[in-house]
Amino acid sequence: MKKTFVLRSRGNGFSLQLDKRSLGIMLILLVLVCIAAVLGTSLGSDYIAPLDVLRSILGLDNGDNDFVVLTLRFPRVLLSLLVGLALGMSGAILQGIIRNPLASPDVIGITGGAAVAAVGFVTLLGGAISIKMLPLFAIVGALVTALIIYMLSWKSGVTPIRFVLIGIGVSAITGAATTFMLIISPFYTAGQAYVWLTGSIYGATWTDVNTIWPMLVIAVPAALWLARSLNAQEFGDDLATGLGVTVQLHRLLLLGCSVLLAGIAVAVAGTIGFAGLMAPHIARRLVGRMFGSLLIVSGLVGALVVFAADLIGRTLFVPLDVPAGVFTAGVGAPFFLYLLFRNRNQY
């Protein structure tokens, strides 16, 4: 019996090979995501039965629960899942191209670049330009930061360890720039920006959902198409080149996918730290190192991680609404220290 399942487009222009065990895990995680979407919408200050939630979502309810379900809760739940998906996949891509288990969008400065651009927009340009431009500023900030890191890392090519070290330095610089802008901005604006920086999905709307999903439609298929080269890059640049992989070009394109995913996540939800670090490690335990499966599972795990953090923040501390980033950092920071300890002999 074959242990793999192959998806091919007509003309064999695209193919994706999945282990059957990995496919089973993906289906289980997808079911869990669907269950989370329904149960997360059910839970809150007022409990709504899951069947009533489904009826409202499908337009079969009498309308009694529509405002709570469709306006207040379901957009927030859906946004938390999409943000987690973006961060999980972004982290998996970075760990793949850098070949370092400590890599994630927030650790190497990409999230910081998006944050400094977004905070600059809120504190310096708020009111002068439509708030609808915030996602664009965040993505551009992430992209510019990634390009700076890439150029500073270049020396007859980009080596993973150099990329990580320079990224950590740039992350410190973006953090300082963000803090400076908060200090010089008006008190009320700084307060808004600070809450956003902690990583909050509070007040999510369908506008936020409609902002993030088109970016995912672009970045996710592109990342899956390029994932095959990551399997070769695992063996080193020289061997990957010998196998016909244009290493630097593929690395740059994958970095672009990671930047797009991280930038749009920051734009709609703020800096939710460590989700992009944890999700790939959990996914690797579930499906191994084949990047076709790993990227998908990392996204699904990331979705569940951010969803769980947001659900805890809005249900266990009523009437307070604690930002999801508080919980991902509370779990992720010790996990990061554990990774440092476990890999202490490798650096």
Coordinates of N, CA, C and O in Angstrom, one line a residue, residues 162-313:
R162 N 24.3 34.2 9.8 CA 24.4 35.7 9.6 C 23.1 36.4 9.6 O 22.9 37.4 10.1
F163 N 22.1 35.8 8.9 CA 20.8 36.3 8.7 C 20.1 36.4 10.1 O 19.5 37.5 10.4
V164 N 20.3 35.4 11.0 CA 19.7 35.4 12.3 C 20.3 36.5 13.2 O 19.6 37.3 13.8
L165 N 21.6 36.6 13.2 CA 22.3 37.5 14.1 C 21.9 38.9 13.7 O 21.7 39.8 14.6
I166 N 22.0 39.2 12.4 CA 21.6 40.6 12.0 C 20.2 40.9 12.2 O 19.8 42.0 12.6
G167 N 19.3 39.9 12.0 CA 17.9 40.1 12.3 C 17.6 40.4 13.7 O 16.8 41.3 14.0
I168 N 18.3 39.8 14.7 CA 18.1 40.1 16.1 C 18.5 41.5 16.4 O 17.9 42.2 17.2
G169 N 19.6 41.9 15.8 CA 20.1 43.3 16.0 C 19.1 44.3 15.4 O 18.7 45.3 16.1
V170 N 18.5 44.1 14.2 CA 17.5 44.9 13.6 C 16.3 44.9 14.5 O 15.6 46.0 14.6
S171 N 15.9 43.8 15.0 CA 14.7 43.7 15.9 C 14.9 44.6 17.1 O 13.9 45.3 17.5
A172 N 16.1 44.7 17.7 CA 16.3 45.6 18.8 C 16.1 47.1 18.4 O 15.6 47.9 19.1
I173 N 16.6 47.4 17.2 CA 16.5 48.8 16.6 C 15.0 49.1 16.4 O 14.6 50.2 16.8
T174 N 14.3 48.2 15.8 CA 12.8 48.5 15.6 C 12.1 48.7 16.9 O 11.2 49.5 17.0
G175 N 12.4 47.9 17.9 CA 11.8 48.0 19.2 C 12.1 49.4 19.8 O 11.1 50.0 20.4
A176 N 13.3 49.8 19.7 CA 13.6 51.1 20.2 C 12.9 52.2 19.5 O 12.4 53.2 20.1
A177 N 12.8 52.1 18.1 CA 12.1 53.1 17.3 C 10.6 53.2 17.7 O 10.0 54.3 17.8
T178 N 10.0 52.0 17.9 CA 8.6 52.0 18.3 C 8.4 52.6 19.7 O 7.5 53.4 19.8
T179 N 9.3 52.4 20.6 CA 9.2 53.0 21.9 C 9.3 54.5 21.9 O 8.6 55.2 22.5
F180 N 10.2 55.0 21.0 CA 10.4 56.4 20.9 C 9.2 57.1 20.4 O 8.8 58.1 20.8
M181 N 8.6 56.5 19.4 CA 7.4 57.1 18.8 C 6.2 57.1 19.8 O 5.4 58.0 19.8
L182 N 6.1 56.1 20.7 CA 5.1 56.1 21.7 C 5.3 57.2 22.7 O 4.4 57.8 23.2
I183 N 6.6 57.5 23.0 CA 6.9 58.5 24.0 C 6.6 59.9 23.4 O 6.0 60.7 24.2
I184 N 6.8 60.2 22.2 CA 6.6 61.5 21.6 C 5.2 61.7 21.2 O 4.8 62.9 20.8
S185 N 4.4 60.7 21.1 CA 3.0 60.8 20.6 C 2.0 61.3 21.8 O 2.4 61.1 22.9
P186 N 0.9 61.8 21.4 CA -0.1 62.2 22.4 C -0.5 61.0 23.3 O -0.5 59.8 22.8
F187 N -0.9 61.3 24.5 CA -1.2 60.2 25.5 C -2.3 59.2 25.0 O -2.1 58.0 25.1
Y188 N -3.4 59.8 24.5 CA -4.5 58.9 24.0 C -4.0 58.0 22.9 O -4.3 56.8 22.9
T189 N -3.3 58.6 21.9 CA -2.9 57.8 20.8 C -1.9 56.8 21.2 O -1.9 55.6 20.7
A190 N -1.0 57.1 22.1 CA 0.0 56.2 22.6 C -0.7 55.0 23.3 O -0.3 53.8 23.2
G191 N -1.8 55.3 24.0 CA -2.5 54.2 24.7 C -3.1 53.3 23.7 O -3.1 52.0 23.9
Q192 N -3.7 53.8 22.7 CA -4.3 52.9 21.6 C -3.2 52.1 21.0 O -3.4 50.9 20.8
A193 N -2.1 52.7 20.6 CA -1.0 52.0 20.0 C -0.4 50.9 20.9 O 0.0 49.8 20.5
Y194 N -0.3 51.2 22.2 CA 0.3 50.2 23.2 C -0.6 49.0 23.3 O -0.1 47.9 23.3
V195 N -1.9 49.2 23.4 CA -2.8 48.0 23.4 C -2.7 47.2 22.1 O -2.6 45.9 22.2
W196 N -2.6 47.9 21.0 CA -2.4 47.2 19.7 C -1.1 46.4 19.7 O -1.0 45.3 19.2
L197 N 0.0 47.0 20.3 CA 1.3 46.3 20.3 C 1.3 45.0 21.1 O 2.1 44.2 20.9
T198 N 0.5 44.9 22.1 CA 0.4 43.7 22.9 C -0.2 42.5 22.2 O 0.0 41.4 22.6
G199 N -0.8 42.8 21.0 CA -1.4 41.8 20.2 C -2.8 41.5 20.6 O -3.1 40.5 21.4
S200 N -3.7 42.3 20.2 CA -5.1 42.1 20.6 C -6.0 42.0 19.3 O -5.8 42.7 18.3
I201 N -7.0 41.1 19.4 CA -8.0 41.0 18.4 C -9.3 41.6 18.8 O -10.4 41.4 18.2
Y202 N -9.3 42.3 19.9 CA -10.5 43.0 20.4 C -11.1 43.9 19.4 O -10.3 44.7 18.7
G203 N -12.4 43.9 19.2 CA -13.0 44.8 18.3 C -12.9 44.4 16.8 O -13.1 45.2 15.9
A204 N -12.5 43.1 16.6 CA -12.4 42.6 15.2 C -13.7 42.8 14.4 O -14.8 42.5 15.0
T205 N -13.6 43.2 13.2 CA -14.8 43.3 12.3 C -14.6 42.5 11.0 O -13.5 42.0 10.7
W206 N -15.6 42.5 10.2 CA -15.5 41.9 8.9 C -14.5 42.6 8.0 O -13.9 42.0 7.1
T207 N -14.3 43.9 8.2 CA -13.3 44.6 7.5 C -11.9 44.0 7.7 O -11.1 43.9 6.7
D208 N -11.6 43.7 8.9 CA -10.3 43.0 9.2 C -10.2 41.7 8.6 O -9.1 41.3 8.0
V209 N -11.3 40.9 8.6 CA -11.3 39.6 8.0 C -11.1 39.7 6.5 O -10.3 39.0 5.9
N210 N -11.8 40.7 5.9 CA -11.6 40.9 4.4 C -10.3 41.5 4.0 O -9.9 41.5 2.9
T211 N -9.6 42.0 5.0 CA -8.2 42.6 4.7 C -7.2 41.4 4.7 O -6.3 41.5 3.8
I212 N -7.3 40.4 5.6 CA -6.3 39.4 5.7 C -6.5 38.3 4.7 O -5.5 37.7 4.2
W213 N -7.7 37.9 4.4 CA -7.9 36.6 3.6 C -7.4 36.8 2.1 O -6.8 35.8 1.6
P214 N -7.5 37.9 1.5 CA -6.9 38.0 0.1 C -5.4 37.8 0.1 O -4.8 37.2 -0.8
M215 N -4.7 38.3 1.1 CA -3.3 38.1 1.2 C -2.9 36.7 1.4 O -1.9 36.2 0.9
L216 N -3.7 36.0 2.2 CA -3.5 34.5 2.4 C -3.7 33.8 1.1 O -3.0 32.8 0.8
V217 N -4.7 34.2 0.3 CA -4.9 33.5 -1.0 C -3.7 33.7 -1.9 O -3.4 32.8 -2.7
I218 N -3.0 34.8 -1.8 CA -1.8 35.0 -2.6 C -0.6 34.2 -2.0 O 0.1 33.5 -2.7
A219 N -0.3 34.4 -0.7 CA 0.9 33.9 -0.1 C 1.0 32.5 0.2 O 2.0 31.8 0.0
V220 N -0.2 31.9 0.6 CA -0.2 30.4 0.9 C 0.1 29.5 -0.3 O 1.0 28.7 -0.2
P221 N -0.6 29.7 -1.4 CA -0.2 28.8 -2.6 C 1.2 29.0 -3.0 O 1.9 28.1 -3.4
A222 N 1.7 30.3 -3.0 CA 3.0 30.6 -3.5 C 4.0 29.9 -2.6 O 5.0 29.3 -3.0
A223 N 3.8 29.9 -1.2 CA 4.7 29.2 -0.3 C 4.7 27.7 -0.5 O 5.8 27.1 -0.4
L224 N 3.5 27.2 -0.7 CA 3.4 25.7 -1.0 C 4.2 25.3 -2.2 O 4.8 24.3 -2.3
W225 N 4.0 26.2 -3.3 CA 4.7 25.9 -4.5 C 6.2 25.9 -4.4 O 6.9 25.1 -5.0
L226 N 6.7 26.8 -3.5 CA 8.2 26.9 -3.3 C 8.7 26.0 -2.3 O 9.9 25.9 -2.1
A227 N 7.8 25.3 -1.6 CA 8.2 24.5 -0.4 C 9.2 23.4 -0.8 O 10.0 22.9 0.0
R228 N 9.1 22.9 -2.1 CA 9.9 21.8 -2.5 C 11.4 22.1 -2.4 O 12.2 21.3 -2.1
S229 N 11.7 23.4 -2.7 CA 13.1 23.8 -2.6 C 13.7 23.8 -1.2 O 14.8 23.6 -1.0
L230 N 12.8 24.0 -0.2 CA 13.2 23.9 1.2 C 13.7 22.5 1.6 O 14.6 22.4 2.4
N231 N 13.1 21.5 1.0 CA 13.5 20.2 1.3 C 15.0 20.0 0.9 O 15.8 19.3 1.6
A232 N 15.3 20.5 -0.3 CA 16.7 20.4 -0.8 C 17.6 21.3 0.0 O 18.8 20.9 0.3
Q233 N 17.2 22.5 0.4 CA 18.0 23.4 1.2 C 18.4 22.9 2.5 O 19.3 23.3 3.2
E234 N 17.6 21.9 3.1 CA 17.9 21.3 4.3 C 19.3 20.7 4.3 O 19.9 20.5 5.4
F235 N 19.7 20.2 3.2 CA 21.0 19.5 3.1 C 22.2 20.5 2.8 O 23.3 20.0 2.6
G236 N 21.9 21.8 2.8 CA 23.0 22.8 2.5 C 22.8 23.4 1.2 O 22.3 22.8 0.2
D237 N 23.4 24.6 1.0 CA 23.3 25.3 -0.2 C 24.0 24.6 -1.4 O 23.5 24.6 -2.5
D238 N 25.2 24.0 -1.1 CA 25.9 23.4 -2.2 C 25.2 22.2 -2.8 O 25.1 22.1 -4.1
L239 N 24.6 21.4 -2.0 CA 23.9 20.2 -2.5 C 22.6 20.7 -3.1 O 22.2 20.1 -4.2
A240 N 21.9 21.6 -2.6 CA 20.7 22.1 -3.2 C 21.0 22.7 -4.6 O 20.2 22.5 -5.5
T241 N 22.1 23.4 -4.7 CA 22.4 24.0 -6.0 C 22.7 22.8 -7.0 O 22.3 22.9 -8.2
G242 N 23.4 21.8 -6.5 CA 23.7 20.6 -7.4 C 22.4 19.9 -7.8 O 22.4 19.3 -8.9
L243 N 21.4 20.0 -7.0 CA 20.1 19.4 -7.4 C 19.2 20.3 -8.3 O 18.1 19.9 -8.7
G244 N 19.8 21.4 -8.7 CA 19.1 22.3 -9.6 C 18.3 23.4 -9.0 O 17.5 24.1 -9.7
V245 N 18.4 23.6 -7.7 CA 17.7 24.7 -7.0 C 18.4 26.0 -7.1 O 19.6 26.1 -6.8
T246 N 17.7 27.0 -7.5 CA 18.3 28.4 -7.5 C 18.1 28.9 -6.1 O 17.1 29.6 -5.8
V247 N 19.1 28.6 -5.2 CA 19.0 28.8 -3.8 C 18.6 30.2 -3.4 O 17.7 30.5 -2.7
Q248 N 19.4 31.2 -3.9 CA 19.2 32.6 -3.4 C 17.9 33.1 -3.9 O 17.2 33.9 -3.2
L249 N 17.5 32.8 -5.1 CA 16.2 33.3 -5.7 C 15.1 32.7 -4.9 O 14.1 33.4 -4.5
H250 N 15.1 31.4 -4.7 CA 14.0 30.7 -3.9 C 14.0 31.2 -2.5 O 12.9 31.4 -1.9
R251 N 15.1 31.5 -1.9 CA 15.2 32.0 -0.5 C 14.6 33.4 -0.5 O 13.8 33.7 0.5
L252 N 14.9 34.2 -1.4 CA 14.3 35.6 -1.5 C 12.8 35.5 -1.7 O 12.0 36.3 -1.0
L253 N 12.3 34.6 -2.6 CA 10.9 34.5 -2.8 C 10.1 34.0 -1.6 O 9.0 34.5 -1.2
L254 N 10.7 33.0 -0.9 CA 10.1 32.5 0.3 C 10.1 33.5 1.4 O 9.2 33.6 2.2
L255 N 11.2 34.3 1.5 CA 11.2 35.4 2.5 C 10.1 36.4 2.2 O 9.5 36.9 3.1
G256 N 9.9 36.7 0.9 CA 8.8 37.5 0.6 C 7.4 37.0 1.0 O 6.6 37.8 1.5
C257 N 7.2 35.7 0.9 CA 5.9 35.1 1.3 C 5.8 35.2 2.9 O 4.8 35.6 3.4
S258 N 6.9 35.0 3.6 CA 6.9 35.1 5.0 C 6.6 36.5 5.5 O 5.9 36.7 6.4
V259 N 7.2 37.5 4.8 CA 7.0 38.9 5.1 C 5.6 39.3 4.9 O 5.0 40.0 5.7
L260 N 5.0 38.8 3.8 CA 3.6 39.2 3.5 C 2.7 38.6 4.6 O 1.8 39.3 5.0
L261 N 2.9 37.4 5.0 CA 2.1 36.7 6.0 C 2.2 37.4 7.3 O 1.2 37.7 8.0
A262 N 3.5 37.7 7.7 CA 3.7 38.3 9.0 C 3.2 39.8 9.0 O 2.6 40.2 10.0
G263 N 3.4 40.5 7.9 CA 3.0 41.9 7.8 C 1.5 42.0 7.9 O 1.0 42.9 8.7
I264 N 0.7 41.2 7.2 CA -0.7 41.4 7.3 C -1.3 40.9 8.6 O -2.3 41.5 9.1
A265 N -0.6 39.9 9.3 CA -1.1 39.5 10.6 C -0.9 40.7 11.6 O -1.8 40.9 12.4
V266 N 0.3 41.3 11.5 CA 0.5 42.5 12.4 C -0.5 43.6 12.2 O -0.9 44.3 13.1
A267 N -0.8 43.8 10.9 CA -1.6 44.9 10.5 C -3.0 44.8 11.1 O -3.6 45.8 11.6
V268 N -3.6 43.6 11.2 CA -4.9 43.4 11.7 C -5.0 43.0 13.2 O -6.1 43.2 13.8
A269 N -3.9 42.5 13.8 CA -4.0 42.0 15.1 C -2.9 42.5 16.0 O -2.8 42.1 17.2
G270 N -1.9 43.3 15.6 CA -0.8 43.8 16.4 C 0.2 42.7 16.5 O 0.2 41.7 15.7
T271 N 1.2 42.9 17.4 CA 2.3 42.0 17.5 C 2.0 40.8 18.5 O 2.3 40.9 19.7
I272 N 1.5 39.8 18.0 CA 1.2 38.6 18.8 C 2.5 37.7 18.7 O 2.8 37.0 17.7
G273 N 3.3 37.8 19.8 CA 4.6 37.2 19.8 C 4.6 35.7 20.0 O 3.7 35.1 20.6
F274 N 5.6 35.0 19.4 CA 6.0 33.6 19.7 C 5.0 32.6 19.0 O 5.3 31.4 19.1
A275 N 3.9 33.0 18.5 CA 3.0 32.1 17.8 C 3.8 31.5 16.6 O 3.7 30.3 16.3
G276 N 4.5 32.3 15.9 CA 5.3 31.8 14.7 C 6.5 31.0 15.1 O 7.0 30.3 14.3
L277 N 6.9 31.0 16.4 CA 8.0 30.2 16.9 C 7.5 28.8 17.3 O 8.1 27.8 17.0
M278 N 6.4 28.8 18.0 CA 5.9 27.6 18.6 C 5.2 26.6 17.6 O 5.5 25.4 17.6
A279 N 4.4 27.2 16.7 CA 3.6 26.4 15.8 C 4.5 25.4 14.9 O 4.1 24.2 14.8
P280 N 5.6 25.9 14.3 CA 6.4 25.0 13.5 C 7.0 23.8 14.3 O 7.1 22.7 13.8
H281 N 7.4 24.1 15.6 CA 7.9 23.0 16.4 C 6.9 22.0 16.7 O 7.2 20.8 16.7
I282 N 5.7 22.4 17.0 CA 4.6 21.4 17.3 C 4.3 20.7 16.0 O 4.1 19.4 16.0
A283 N 4.3 21.4 14.9 CA 4.0 20.7 13.6 C 5.0 19.7 13.2 O 4.7 18.6 12.7
R284 N 6.3 20.0 13.5 CA 7.4 19.1 13.2 C 7.3 17.8 14.0 O 7.6 16.7 13.5
R285 N 6.8 17.9 15.2 CA 6.5 16.7 16.0 C 5.4 15.8 15.4 O 5.4 14.6 15.6
L286 N 4.5 16.5 14.8 CA 3.3 15.8 14.3 C 3.6 15.1 12.9 O 3.2 14.0 12.7
V287 N 4.3 15.8 12.0 CA 4.4 15.4 10.6 C 5.8 15.3 10.1 O 6.0 15.0 8.9
G288 N 6.8 15.6 10.9 CA 8.2 15.5 10.4 C 8.6 16.7 9.7 O 8.1 17.8 9.9
R289 N 9.6 16.6 8.9 CA 10.3 17.8 8.3 C 10.0 18.0 6.8 O 10.6 19.0 6.3
M290 N 9.2 17.2 6.2 CA 8.8 17.5 4.8 C 8.0 18.8 4.7 O 6.9 18.9 5.3
F291 N 8.5 19.8 4.0 CA 7.9 21.1 4.1 C 6.5 21.3 3.5 O 5.8 22.2 3.8
G292 N 6.2 20.4 2.5 CA 4.8 20.5 2.0 C 3.8 20.3 3.1 O 2.9 21.1 3.3
S293 N 4.0 19.3 3.9 CA 3.1 19.0 5.0 C 3.3 19.9 6.2 O 2.4 20.4 6.8
L294 N 4.6 20.2 6.4 CA 4.9 21.1 7.6 C 4.3 22.5 7.5 O 3.8 23.0 8.5
L295 N 4.3 23.1 6.3 CA 3.8 24.4 6.2 C 2.3 24.4 6.5 O 1.8 25.3 7.2
I296 N 1.5 23.4 6.0 CA 0.1 23.4 6.2 C -0.2 23.1 7.7 O -1.1 23.8 8.3
V297 N 0.5 22.2 8.3 CA 0.2 21.8 9.7 C 0.6 23.0 10.6 O 0.0 23.3 11.6
S298 N 1.7 23.7 10.3 CA 2.2 24.8 11.1 C 1.1 25.9 11.1 O 0.8 26.5 12.1
G299 N 0.5 26.1 9.9 CA -0.6 27.1 9.8 C -1.8 26.7 10.6 O -2.4 27.6 11.4
L300 N -2.2 25.5 10.6 CA -3.4 25.0 11.3 C -3.1 25.0 12.8 O -3.9 25.4 13.6
V301 N -1.9 24.6 13.2 CA -1.5 24.7 14.7 C -1.5 26.2 15.1 O -2.0 26.5 16.2
G302 N -0.9 27.0 14.3 CA -0.8 28.4 14.7 C -2.2 29.0 14.8 O -2.5 29.8 15.7
A303 N -3.1 28.6 14.0 CA -4.5 29.1 14.1 C -5.1 28.7 15.4 O -5.8 29.5 16.1
L304 N -4.9 27.5 15.8 CA -5.5 27.0 17.1 C -4.8 27.7 18.3 O -5.5 27.9 19.3
V305 N -3.5 27.9 18.2 CA -2.8 28.6 19.3 C -3.3 30.0 19.5 O -3.6 30.4 20.7
V306 N -3.4 30.8 18.5 CA -3.9 32.2 18.6 C -5.4 32.2 19.0 O -5.8 33.0 19.8
F307 N -6.2 31.3 18.5 CA -7.6 31.2 18.9 C -7.7 30.9 20.3 O -8.5 31.6 21.1
A308 N -6.9 29.9 20.8 CA -7.0 29.6 22.3 C -6.6 30.7 23.1 O -7.2 31.0 24.2
A309 N -5.5 31.4 22.7 CA -5.0 32.6 23.5 C -6.1 33.7 23.6 O -6.4 34.3 24.6
D310 N -6.8 33.9 22.4 CA -7.8 35.0 22.4 C -9.0 34.5 23.2 O -9.7 35.3 23.9
L311 N -9.4 33.3 23.1 CA -10.6 32.8 23.8 C -10.4 32.9 25.3 O -11.3 33.3 26.1
I312 N -9.1 32.5 25.8 CA -8.8 32.6 27.2 C -8.9 34.1 27.7 O -9.5 34.4 28.7
G313 N -8.4 35.0 26.8 CA -8.3 36.4 27.2 C -9.7 37.0 27.3 O -9.9 37.9 28.1

